[in-house]
JSON list of C-alpha atoms in Angstrom, two decimals:
[
{"chain": "A", "resi": 4, "resn": "MET", "atom": "CA", "xyz": [0.13, -0.09, 0.05]},
{"chain": "A", "resi": 5, "resn": "VAL", "atom": "CA", "xyz": [3.08, 2.33, 0.70]},
{"chain": "A", "resi": 6, "resn": "PHE", "atom": "CA", "xyz": [4.37, 1.68, -2.76]},
{"chain": "A", "resi": 7, "resn": "ALA", "atom": "CA", "xyz": [1.14, 2.51, -4.43]},
{"chain": "A", "resi": 8, "resn": "THR", "atom": "CA", "xyz": [1.01, 6.14, -2.06]},
{"chain": "A", "resi": 9, "resn": "ASN", "atom": "CA", "xyz": [4.61, 6.70, -3.24]},
{"chain": "A", "resi": 10, "resn": "GLN", "atom": "CA", "xyz": [3.85, 6.13, -7.07]},
{"chain": "A", "resi": 11, "resn": "ASN", "atom": "CA", "xyz": [0.65, 8.41, -7.03]},
{"chain": "A", "resi": 12, "resn": "GLU", "atom": "CA", "xyz": [2.89, 10.98, -5.41]},
{"chain": "A", "resi": 13, "resn": "VAL", "atom": "CA", "xyz": [5.60, 10.37, -7.99]},
{"chain": "A", "resi": 14, "resn": "GLN", "atom": "CA", "xyz": [3.00, 10.72, -10.42]},
{"chain": "A", "resi": 15, "resn": "ILE", "atom": "CA", "xyz": [1.38, 13.85, -9.32]},
{"chain": "A", "resi": 16, "resn": "ASN", "atom": "CA", "xyz": [4.85, 15.61, -9.05]},
{"chain": "A", "resi": 17, "resn": "PHE", "atom": "CA", "xyz": [5.76, 14.64, -12.52]},
{"chain": "A", "resi": 18, "resn": "PHE", "atom": "CA", "xyz": [2.41, 16.20, -13.93]},
{"chain": "A", "resi": 19, "resn": "SER", "atom": "CA", "xyz": [2.82, 19.31, -11.48]},
{"chain": "A", "resi": 20, "resn": "TRP", "atom": "CA", "xyz": [6.74, 19.49, -12.82]},
{"chain": "A", "resi": 21, "resn": "LEU", "atom": "CA", "xyz": [5.36, 19.20, -16.43]},
{"chain": "A", "resi": 22, "resn": "PHE", "atom": "CA", "xyz": [2.67, 21.97, -16.14]},
{"chain": "A", "resi": 23, "resn": "SER", "atom": "CA", "xyz": [5.21, 24.31, -14.32]},
{"chain": "A", "resi": 24, "resn": "ARG", "atom": "CA", "xyz": [7.66, 23.85, -17.06]},
{"chain": "A", "resi": 25, "resn": "MET", "atom": "CA", "xyz": [5.00, 24.58, -19.87]},
{"chain": "A", "resi": 26, "resn": "GLN", "atom": "CA", "xyz": [3.93, 27.67, -17.53]},
{"chain": "A", "resi": 27, "resn": "GLU", "atom": "CA", "xyz": [7.87, 28.84, -17.71]},
{"chain": "A", "resi": 28, "resn": "GLY", "atom": "CA", "xyz": [8.01, 28.14, -21.41]},
{"chain": "A", "resi": 29, "resn": "GLY", "atom": "CA", "xyz": [5.07, 29.74, -22.26]},
{"chain": "A", "resi": 30, "resn": "ILE", "atom": "CA", "xyz": [1.55, 28.23, -22.22]},
{"chain": "A", "resi": 31, "resn": "VAL", "atom": "CA", "xyz": [0.08, 28.82, -25.40]},
{"chain": "A", "resi": 32, "resn": "ILE", "atom": "CA", "xyz": [3.45, 27.93, -27.77]},
{"chain": "A", "resi": 33, "resn": "MET", "atom": "CA", "xyz": [4.01, 24.91, -25.24]},
{"chain": "A", "resi": 34, "resn": "SER", "atom": "CA", "xyz": [0.39, 23.97, -25.55]},
{"chain": "A", "resi": 35, "resn": "ILE", "atom": "CA", "xyz": [0.52, 23.89, -29.30]},
{"chain": "A", "resi": 36, "resn": "VAL", "atom": "CA", "xyz": [3.77, 21.63, -29.20]},
{"chain": "A", "resi": 37, "resn": "LEU", "atom": "CA", "xyz": [2.15, 19.28, -27.10]},
{"chain": "A", "resi": 38, "resn": "ILE", "atom": "CA", "xyz": [-1.01, 19.11, -28.93]},
{"chain": "A", "resi": 39, "resn": "CYS", "atom": "CA", "xyz": [1.18, 18.44, -32.00]},
{"chain": "A", "resi": 40, "resn": "GLY", "atom": "CA", "xyz": [3.20, 15.57, -30.01]},
{"chain": "A", "resi": 41, "resn": "PHE", "atom": "CA", "xyz": [-0.23, 13.82, -29.18]},
{"chain": "A", "resi": 42, "resn": "ILE", "atom": "CA", "xyz": [-1.37, 14.15, -32.94]},
{"chain": "A", "resi": 43, "resn": "VAL", "atom": "CA", "xyz": [1.80, 12.37, -33.99]},
{"chain": "A", "resi": 44, "resn": "LEU", "atom": "CA", "xyz": [1.23, 9.71, -31.46]},
{"chain": "A", "resi": 45, "resn": "LEU", "atom": "CA", "xyz": [-2.41, 9.21, -32.76]},
{"chain": "A", "resi": 46, "resn": "LEU", "atom": "CA", "xyz": [-1.44, 9.38, -36.31]},
{"chain": "A", "resi": 47, "resn": "THR", "atom": "CA", "xyz": [1.56, 6.78, -35.67]},
{"chain": "A", "resi": 48, "resn": "GLY", "atom": "CA", "xyz": [-0.88, 4.40, -34.02]},
{"chain": "A", "resi": 49, "resn": "ARG", "atom": "CA", "xyz": [-3.48, 4.75, -36.97]},
{"chain": "A", "resi": 50, "resn": "SER", "atom": "CA", "xyz": [-0.36, 4.37, -39.33]},
{"chain": "A", "resi": 51, "resn": "LEU", "atom": "CA", "xyz": [0.44, 0.78, -37.67]},
{"chain": "A", "resi": 52, "resn": "LEU", "atom": "CA", "xyz": [-2.89, -0.35, -38.30]},
{"chain": "A", "resi": 53, "resn": "TYR", "atom": "CA", "xyz": [-2.54, 0.70, -41.95]},
{"chain": "A", "resi": 54, "resn": "VAL", "atom": "CA", "xyz": [0.57, -1.39, -42.16]},
{"chain": "A", "resi": 55, "resn": "LYS", "atom": "CA", "xyz": [-1.26, -4.15, -41.27]},
{"chain": "A", "resi": 56, "resn": "ASN", "atom": "CA", "xyz": [-3.84, -3.73, -43.62]},
{"chain": "A", "resi": 57, "resn": "ILE", "atom": "CA", "xyz": [-1.48, -2.69, -46.33]},
{"chain": "A", "resi": 58, "resn": "ASN", "atom": "CA", "xyz": [-3.39, 0.63, -46.77]},
{"chain": "A", "resi": 59, "resn": "PRO", "atom": "CA", "xyz": [-2.45, 2.94, -49.63]},
{"chain": "A", "resi": 60, "resn": "LYS", "atom": "CA", "xyz": [-3.11, 5.98, -47.01]},
{"chain": "A", "resi": 61, "resn": "LEU", "atom": "CA", "xyz": [0.08, 4.84, -45.37]},
{"chain": "A", "resi": 62, "resn": "THR", "atom": "CA", "xyz": [2.38, 7.24, -47.48]},
{"chain": "A", "resi": 63, "resn": "LYS", "atom": "CA", "xyz": [0.26, 9.87, -46.68]},
{"chain": "A", "resi": 64, "resn": "MET", "atom": "CA", "xyz": [0.20, 9.25, -43.00]},
{"chain": "A", "resi": 65, "resn": "ILE", "atom": "CA", "xyz": [3.69, 9.55, -42.72]},
{"chain": "A", "resi": 66, "resn": "ILE", "atom": "CA", "xyz": [4.17, 12.59, -44.76]},
{"chain": "A", "resi": 67, "resn": "LEU", "atom": "CA", "xyz": [1.49, 14.22, -42.36]},
{"chain": "A", "resi": 68, "resn": "ILE", "atom": "CA", "xyz": [3.64, 12.87, -39.13]},
{"chain": "A", "resi": 69, "resn": "ASN", "atom": "CA", "xyz": [6.98, 14.41, -40.87]},
{"chain": "A", "resi": 70, "resn": "SER", "atom": "CA", "xyz": [4.78, 17.91, -41.52]},
{"chain": "A", "resi": 71, "resn": "ILE", "atom": "CA", "xyz": [3.42, 17.93, -37.69]},
{"chain": "A", "resi": 72, "resn": "GLY", "atom": "CA", "xyz": [6.61, 17.22, -36.30]},
{"chain": "A", "resi": 73, "resn": "LEU", "atom": "CA", "xyz": [8.21, 20.07, -38.33]},
{"chain": "A", "resi": 74, "resn": "PHE", "atom": "CA", "xyz": [5.41, 22.21, -37.20]},
{"chain": "A", "resi": 75, "resn": "ALA", "atom": "CA", "xyz": [6.09, 21.60, -33.54]},
{"chain": "A", "resi": 76, "resn": "LEU", "atom": "CA", "xyz": [9.80, 22.49, -33.92]},
{"chain": "A", "resi": 77, "resn": "VAL", "atom": "CA", "xyz": [8.83, 25.80, -35.73]},
{"chain": "A", "resi": 78, "resn": "ALA", "atom": "CA", "xyz": [6.35, 26.53, -33.47]},
{"chain": "A", "resi": 79, "resn": "GLY", "atom": "CA", "xyz": [9.10, 26.11, -30.67]},
{"chain": "A", "resi": 80, "resn": "VAL", "atom": "CA", "xyz": [11.44, 28.19, -32.36]},
{"chain": "A", "resi": 81, "resn": "PHE", "atom": "CA", "xyz": [9.00, 30.91, -32.62]},
{"chain": "A", "resi": 82, "resn": "GLY", "atom": "CA", "xyz": [8.18, 30.75, -28.85]},
{"chain": "A", "resi": 83, "resn": "GLN", "atom": "CA", "xyz": [11.77, 31.01, -28.20]},
{"chain": "A", "resi": 84, "resn": "LEU", "atom": "CA", "xyz": [12.01, 34.03, -30.16]},
{"chain": "A", "resi": 85, "resn": "LEU", "atom": "CA", "xyz": [9.09, 35.79, -28.59]},
{"chain": "A", "resi": 86, "resn": "GLN", "atom": "CA", "xyz": [10.15, 35.12, -25.14]},
{"chain": "A", "resi": 87, "resn": "LEU", "atom": "CA", "xyz": [13.71, 36.21, -26.05]},
{"chain": "A", "resi": 88, "resn": "ILE", "atom": "CA", "xyz": [12.11, 39.67, -27.01]},
{"chain": "A", "resi": 89, "resn": "ASN", "atom": "CA", "xyz": [10.48, 39.48, -23.82]},
{"chain": "A", "resi": 90, "resn": "THR", "atom": "CA", "xyz": [13.20, 38.81, -21.67]},
{"chain": "A", "resi": 91, "resn": "LEU", "atom": "CA", "xyz": [15.32, 41.21, -23.20]},
{"chain": "A", "resi": 92, "resn": "ASP", "atom": "CA", "xyz": [12.83, 44.03, -23.05]},
{"chain": "A", "resi": 93, "resn": "TYR", "atom": "CA", "xyz": [12.63, 43.45, -19.28]},
{"chain": "A", "resi": 94, "resn": "LEU", "atom": "CA", "xyz": [16.54, 43.50, -19.01]},
{"chain": "A", "resi": 95, "resn": "GLU", "atom": "CA", "xyz": [16.66, 46.53, -20.72]},
{"chain": "A", "resi": 96, "resn": "PHE", "atom": "CA", "xyz": [13.85, 48.20, -18.61]},
{"chain": "A", "resi": 97, "resn": "ARG", "atom": "CA", "xyz": [15.91, 47.07, -15.41]},
{"chain": "A", "resi": 98, "resn": "GLY", "atom": "CA", "xyz": [19.02, 48.46, -16.24]},
{"chain": "A", "resi": 99, "resn": "GLN", "atom": "CA", "xyz": [21.87, 46.68, -14.71]},
{"chain": "A", "resi": 100, "resn": "VAL", "atom": "CA", "xyz": [21.28, 42.96, -14.24]},
{"chain": "A", "resi": 101, "resn": "LYS", "atom": "CA", "xyz": [23.32, 40.31, -12.71]},
{"chain": "A", "resi": 102, "resn": "ALA", "atom": "CA", "xyz": [24.70, 37.19, -14.58]},
{"chain": "A", "resi": 103, "resn": "GLU", "atom": "CA", "xyz": [22.29, 34.95, -12.76]},
{"chain": "A", "resi": 104, "resn": "GLU", "atom": "CA", "xyz": [19.45, 36.94, -13.75]},
{"chain": "A", "resi": 105, "resn": "LEU", "atom": "CA", "xyz": [20.37, 36.97, -17.77]},
{"chain": "A", "resi": 106, "resn": "ALA", "atom": "CA", "xyz": [20.97, 33.23, -17.81]},
{"chain": "A", "resi": 107, "resn": "ALA", "atom": "CA", "xyz": [17.71, 32.51, -15.85]},
{"chain": "A", "resi": 108, "resn": "GLY", "atom": "CA", "xyz": [15.77, 34.67, -18.70]},
{"chain": "A", "resi": 109, "resn": "LEU", "atom": "CA", "xyz": [17.61, 32.66, -21.02]},
{"chain": "A", "resi": 110, "resn": "LYS", "atom": "CA", "xyz": [16.80, 29.14, -19.73]},
{"chain": "A", "resi": 111, "resn": "PHE", "atom": "CA", "xyz": [13.06, 30.13, -19.93]},
{"chain": "A", "resi": 112, "resn": "THR", "atom": "CA", "xyz": [13.43, 31.23, -23.61]},
{"chain": "A", "resi": 113, "resn": "ILE", "atom": "CA", "xyz": [15.01, 27.71, -24.36]},
{"chain": "A", "resi": 114, "resn": "LEU", "atom": "CA", "xyz": [12.10, 25.50, -23.13]},
{"chain": "A", "resi": 115, "resn": "PRO", "atom": "CA", "xyz": [9.92, 25.92, -26.17]},
{"chain": "A", "resi": 116, "resn": "THR", "atom": "CA", "xyz": [12.44, 25.11, -28.51]},
{"chain": "A", "resi": 117, "resn": "LEU", "atom": "CA", "xyz": [13.65, 22.10, -26.53]},
{"chain": "A", "resi": 118, "resn": "PHE", "atom": "CA", "xyz": [10.02, 20.57, -26.36]},
{"chain": "A", "resi": 119, "resn": "GLY", "atom": "CA", "xyz": [9.63, 21.28, -30.45]},
{"chain": "A", "resi": 120, "resn": "CYS", "atom": "CA", "xyz": [13.13, 19.30, -30.90]},
{"chain": "A", "resi": 121, "resn": "PHE", "atom": "CA", "xyz": [12.01, 16.48, -28.48]},
{"chain": "A", "resi": 122, "resn": "ILE", "atom": "CA", "xyz": [8.27, 15.91, -30.69]},
{"chain": "A", "resi": 123, "resn": "PHE", "atom": "CA", "xyz": [10.29, 16.55, -33.83]},
{"chain": "A", "resi": 124, "resn": "LEU", "atom": "CA", "xyz": [12.72, 13.69, -33.11]},
{"chain": "A", "resi": 125, "resn": "ILE", "atom": "CA", "xyz": [9.79, 11.37, -32.13]},
{"chain": "A", "resi": 126, "resn": "SER", "atom": "CA", "xyz": [8.07, 12.10, -35.13]},
{"chain": "A", "resi": 127, "resn": "ARG", "atom": "CA", "xyz": [11.14, 11.33, -37.14]},
{"chain": "A", "resi": 128, "resn": "PHE", "atom": "CA", "xyz": [11.81, 8.28, -35.43]},
{"chain": "A", "resi": 129, "resn": "PHE", "atom": "CA", "xyz": [8.26, 7.28, -35.75]},
{"chain": "A", "resi": 130, "resn": "THR", "atom": "CA", "xyz": [8.67, 7.83, -39.63]},
{"chain": "A", "resi": 131, "resn": "ILE", "atom": "CA", "xyz": [11.65, 5.91, -39.74]},
{"chain": "A", "resi": 132, "resn": "MET", "atom": "CA", "xyz": [9.75, 2.89, -38.07]},
{"chain": "A", "resi": 133, "resn": "LEU", "atom": "CA", "xyz": [7.22, 3.58, -40.45]},
{"chain": "A", "resi": 134, "resn": "ASN", "atom": "CA", "xyz": [8.82, 3.29, -43.69]},
{"chain": "A", "resi": 135, "resn": "TRP", "atom": "CA", "xyz": [10.85, 0.39, -42.41]},
{"chain": "A", "resi": 136, "resn": "LEU", "atom": "CA", "xyz": [7.66, -1.38, -41.71]},
{"chain": "A", "resi": 137, "resn": "LYS", "atom": "CA", "xyz": [5.97, -0.35, -45.24]},
{"chain": "A", "resi": 138, "resn": "PRO", "atom": "CA", "xyz": [5.35, -3.26, -47.58]},
{"chain": "A", "resi": 139, "resn": "HIS", "atom": "CA", "xyz": [7.31, -2.49, -50.52]},
{"chain": "A", "resi": 140, "resn": "HIS", "atom": "CA", "xyz": [6.00, -3.87, -53.94]},
{"chain": "A", "resi": 141, "resn": "LYS", "atom": "CA", "xyz": [8.38, -5.44, -56.40]},
{"chain": "A", "resi": 142, "resn": "VAL", "atom": "CA", "xyz": [8.95, -4.01, -59.64]},
{"chain": "A", "resi": 143, "resn": "ASP", "atom": "CA", "xyz": [9.41, -6.30, -62.72]}
]
């Protein structure tokens, strides 16, 4: 029973940590990237059914997974640029800033790009996996 309680605490701590990181990275952009990640997972699961049934829509699904992964990456970079502008405006307004404050501001600007890169890598991995599983027709 103690193990189950600790496991629930770990799950709660993970989700609270994830939500706090999403707030730090900008909730709108990070939510868009997260939704892209869910869509990539959904399309990959659907594509695995197409592989099993030898459906011609598989190539279209692979292209769609690639496009959504790339969109997540670009959205992350866009979010980073927006936050970088806000951070630099704030630092300019404050005048004298310490190196720790500058480092903290830059750390928060990197989060959307990091999350977008993660979703992009997952989408590329699934694309490689689906291309490997895709049945190829023999050409005479």
